[in-house]
Amino acid sequence: LVVRGVSHDNGMIGAVEVNGEQATLEENTPGVANWQIELGEGVTELRAVAVDRAGNRELTAHRRVLR
């Protein structure tokens, strides 16, 4: 399962984690980061969290249930 997304911040994104695994930042400019991750089969829920370069972590993960 390949998952792609976009994260927004008022600075630079340092990392994005999906289900606890670090995504690859494909393009990272001030304020916007495009990312991608490949997860194993059988995934039924996604939880994504971004962390900016200052170390600020999203308090509420973005959650999506797959059907």
Tab-separated table of N, CA and C in Angstrom:
chain	number	residue	atom	x	y	z
A	1	LEU	N	0.851	-1.176	0.000
A	1	LEU	CA	0.000	0.000	0.000
A	1	LEU	C	0.893	1.233	0.000
A	2	VAL	N	0.792	2.040	-1.038
A	2	VAL	CA	1.548	3.290	-1.114
A	2	VAL	C	0.626	4.425	-0.692
A	3	VAL	N	1.100	5.212	0.272
A	3	VAL	CA	0.328	6.346	0.783
A	3	VAL	C	1.126	7.613	0.504
A	4	ARG	N	0.450	8.606	-0.056
A	4	ARG	CA	1.071	9.903	-0.323
A	4	ARG	C	0.273	10.981	0.382
A	5	GLY	N	0.952	12.043	0.800
A	5	GLY	CA	0.245	13.121	1.461
A	5	GLY	C	1.003	14.427	1.389
A	6	VAL	N	0.376	15.456	1.908
A	6	VAL	CA	0.955	16.792	1.979
A	6	VAL	C	0.780	17.292	3.408
A	7	SER	N	1.843	17.819	3.985
A	7	SER	CA	1.784	18.416	5.316
A	7	SER	C	2.104	19.891	5.208
A	8	HIS	N	1.427	20.690	6.041
A	8	HIS	CA	1.621	22.142	6.046
A	8	HIS	C	2.104	22.585	7.420
A	9	ASP	N	2.958	23.605	7.427
A	9	ASP	CA	3.487	24.158	8.667
A	9	ASP	C	3.882	25.604	8.392
A	10	ASN	N	4.105	26.380	9.435
A	10	ASN	CA	4.571	27.744	9.214
A	10	ASN	C	6.088	27.813	9.080
A	11	GLY	N	6.737	26.654	9.125
A	11	GLY	CA	8.184	26.550	8.944
A	11	GLY	C	8.489	25.344	8.078
A	12	MET	N	9.591	24.689	8.359
A	12	MET	CA	9.983	23.499	7.604
A	12	MET	C	9.547	22.235	8.343
A	13	ILE	N	9.001	21.294	7.594
A	13	ILE	CA	8.644	19.988	8.146
A	13	ILE	C	9.936	19.188	8.318
A	14	GLY	N	10.104	18.585	9.481
A	14	GLY	CA	11.287	17.773	9.732
A	14	GLY	C	11.063	16.305	9.447
A	15	ALA	N	9.835	15.820	9.700
A	15	ALA	CA	9.533	14.401	9.500
A	15	ALA	C	8.028	14.200	9.489
A	16	VAL	N	7.622	13.124	8.832
A	16	VAL	CA	6.230	12.681	8.858
A	16	VAL	C	6.252	11.199	9.186
A	17	GLU	N	5.433	10.807	10.140
A	17	GLU	CA	5.323	9.398	10.510
A	17	GLU	C	3.920	8.905	10.196
A	18	VAL	N	3.849	7.730	9.595
A	18	VAL	CA	2.569	7.093	9.301
A	18	VAL	C	2.590	5.733	9.975
A	19	ASN	N	1.654	5.520	10.875
A	19	ASN	CA	1.592	4.268	11.649
A	19	ASN	C	2.933	3.961	12.320
A	20	GLY	N	3.610	5.022	12.791
A	20	GLY	CA	4.862	4.849	13.506
A	20	GLY	C	6.094	4.688	12.643
A	21	GLU	N	5.933	4.670	11.323
A	21	GLU	CA	7.062	4.528	10.406
A	21	GLU	C	7.321	5.857	9.711
A	22	GLN	N	8.597	6.167	9.502
A	22	GLN	CA	8.945	7.450	8.894
A	22	GLN	C	8.713	7.430	7.388
A	23	ALA	N	7.970	8.435	6.920
A	23	ALA	CA	7.715	8.586	5.489
A	23	ALA	C	8.909	9.295	4.832
A	24	THR	N	9.031	9.155	3.531
A	24	THR	CA	10.044	9.854	2.758
A	24	THR	C	9.500	11.217	2.364
A	25	LEU	N	10.253	12.274	2.674
A	25	LEU	CA	9.857	13.608	2.248
A	25	LEU	C	10.308	13.773	0.800
A	26	GLU	N	9.359	13.830	-0.107
A	26	GLU	CA	9.650	13.900	-1.537
A	26	GLU	C	10.060	15.308	-1.953
A	27	GLU	N	9.338	16.286	-1.441
A	27	GLU	CA	9.614	17.687	-1.737
A	27	GLU	C	9.307	18.459	-0.465
A	28	ASN	N	10.252	19.270	-0.025
A	28	ASN	CA	10.093	19.958	1.249
A	28	ASN	C	10.529	21.400	1.089
A	29	THR	N	9.560	22.300	1.079
A	29	THR	CA	9.831	23.733	0.981
A	29	THR	C	9.223	24.405	2.210
A	30	PRO	N	9.627	25.626	2.535
A	30	PRO	CA	9.045	26.285	3.706
A	30	PRO	C	7.516	26.294	3.635
A	31	GLY	N	6.891	25.660	4.610
A	31	GLY	CA	5.440	25.645	4.698
A	31	GLY	C	4.748	24.421	4.141
A	32	VAL	N	5.401	23.676	3.226
A	32	VAL	CA	4.728	22.535	2.578
A	32	VAL	C	5.719	21.392	2.353
A	33	ALA	N	5.278	20.174	2.674
A	33	ALA	CA	6.090	18.987	2.399
A	33	ALA	C	5.213	17.913	1.768
A	34	ASN	N	5.642	17.394	0.635
A	34	ASN	CA	5.003	16.240	0.007
A	34	ASN	C	5.749	15.006	0.487
A	35	TRP	N	5.010	13.988	0.881
A	35	TRP	CA	5.648	12.791	1.416
A	35	TRP	C	5.002	11.531	0.866
A	36	GLN	N	5.721	10.411	1.044
A	36	GLN	CA	5.241	9.114	0.567
A	36	GLN	C	5.791	8.028	1.475
A	37	ILE	N	5.004	6.965	1.623
A	37	ILE	CA	5.452	5.802	2.383
A	37	ILE	C	4.785	4.558	1.801
A	38	GLU	N	5.491	3.458	1.840
A	38	GLU	CA	4.913	2.177	1.423
A	38	GLU	C	4.715	1.334	2.672
A	39	LEU	N	3.482	0.908	2.884
A	39	LEU	CA	3.132	0.095	4.049
A	39	LEU	C	2.770	-1.317	3.589
A	40	GLY	N	2.871	-2.262	4.479
A	40	GLY	CA	2.545	-3.645	4.154
A	40	GLY	C	1.064	-3.842	3.874
A	41	GLU	N	0.744	-4.971	3.310
A	41	GLU	CA	-0.654	-5.318	3.023
A	41	GLU	C	-1.402	-5.551	4.329
A	42	GLY	N	-2.700	-5.397	4.274
A	42	GLY	CA	-3.533	-5.666	5.429
A	42	GLY	C	-3.713	-4.477	6.365
A	43	VAL	N	-3.183	-3.319	5.999
A	43	VAL	CA	-3.351	-2.128	6.820
A	43	VAL	C	-4.809	-1.679	6.748
A	44	THR	N	-5.431	-1.459	7.895
A	44	THR	CA	-6.836	-1.050	7.907
A	44	THR	C	-7.037	0.365	8.460
A	45	GLU	N	-5.963	0.938	9.008
A	45	GLU	CA	-6.067	2.285	9.551
A	45	GLU	C	-4.751	3.022	9.321
A	46	LEU	N	-4.852	4.306	9.002
A	46	LEU	CA	-3.677	5.153	8.836
A	46	LEU	C	-3.706	6.245	9.896
A	47	ARG	N	-2.551	6.494	10.511
A	47	ARG	CA	-2.389	7.604	11.455
A	47	ARG	C	-1.117	8.337	11.053
A	48	ALA	N	-1.276	9.591	10.649
A	48	ALA	CA	-0.136	10.386	10.196
A	48	ALA	C	0.083	11.567	11.134
A	49	VAL	N	1.357	11.813	11.452
A	49	VAL	CA	1.749	12.911	12.327
A	49	VAL	C	2.983	13.577	11.734
A	50	ALA	N	2.980	14.914	11.690
A	50	ALA	CA	4.140	15.660	11.212
A	50	ALA	C	4.867	16.296	12.390
A	51	VAL	N	6.183	16.452	12.217
A	51	VAL	CA	7.029	17.122	13.202
A	51	VAL	C	7.831	18.173	12.448
A	52	ASP	N	7.823	19.420	12.936
A	52	ASP	CA	8.605	20.435	12.233
A	52	ASP	C	10.055	20.400	12.707
A	53	ARG	N	10.904	21.148	12.040
A	53	ARG	CA	12.337	21.111	12.362
A	53	ARG	C	12.644	21.687	13.739
A	54	ALA	N	11.718	22.456	14.290
A	54	ALA	CA	11.897	22.990	15.644
A	54	ALA	C	11.535	21.950	16.702
A	55	GLY	N	11.019	20.777	16.257
A	55	GLY	CA	10.671	19.706	17.188
A	55	GLY	C	9.224	19.703	17.642
A	56	ASN	N	8.409	20.606	17.095
A	56	ASN	CA	6.987	20.645	17.437
A	56	ASN	C	6.252	19.513	16.726
A	57	ARG	N	5.583	18.692	17.502
A	57	ARG	CA	4.873	17.520	16.973
A	57	ARG	C	3.373	17.784	17.017
A	58	GLU	N	2.688	17.373	15.964
A	58	GLU	CA	1.223	17.505	15.966
A	58	GLU	C	0.657	16.780	17.181
A	59	LEU	N	-0.272	17.422	17.858
A	59	LEU	CA	-0.873	16.817	19.037
A	59	LEU	C	-1.956	15.809	18.681
A	60	THR	N	-2.619	16.020	17.553
A	60	THR	CA	-3.682	15.128	17.115
A	60	THR	C	-3.308	14.531	15.760
A	61	ALA	N	-3.143	13.229	15.707
A	61	ALA	CA	-2.792	12.563	14.451
A	61	ALA	C	-3.964	12.627	13.477
A	62	HIS	N	-3.629	12.683	12.196
A	62	HIS	CA	-4.657	12.563	11.169
A	62	HIS	C	-4.949	11.075	11.028
A	63	ARG	N	-6.201	10.711	11.089
A	63	ARG	CA	-6.595	9.295	11.119
A	63	ARG	C	-7.563	8.999	9.983
A	64	ARG	N	-7.327	7.892	9.299
A	64	ARG	CA	-8.223	7.457	8.220
A	64	ARG	C	-8.366	5.950	8.317
A	65	VAL	N	-9.616	5.476	8.341
A	65	VAL	CA	-9.896	4.037	8.359
A	65	VAL	C	-10.137	3.602	6.926
A	66	LEU	N	-9.458	2.527	6.526
A	66	LEU	CA	-9.591	2.004	5.164
A	66	LEU	C	-10.635	0.895	5.155
A	67	ARG	N	-11.443	0.900	4.145
A	67	ARG	CA	-12.497	-0.145	4.029
A	67	ARG	C	-12.273	-0.989	2.811
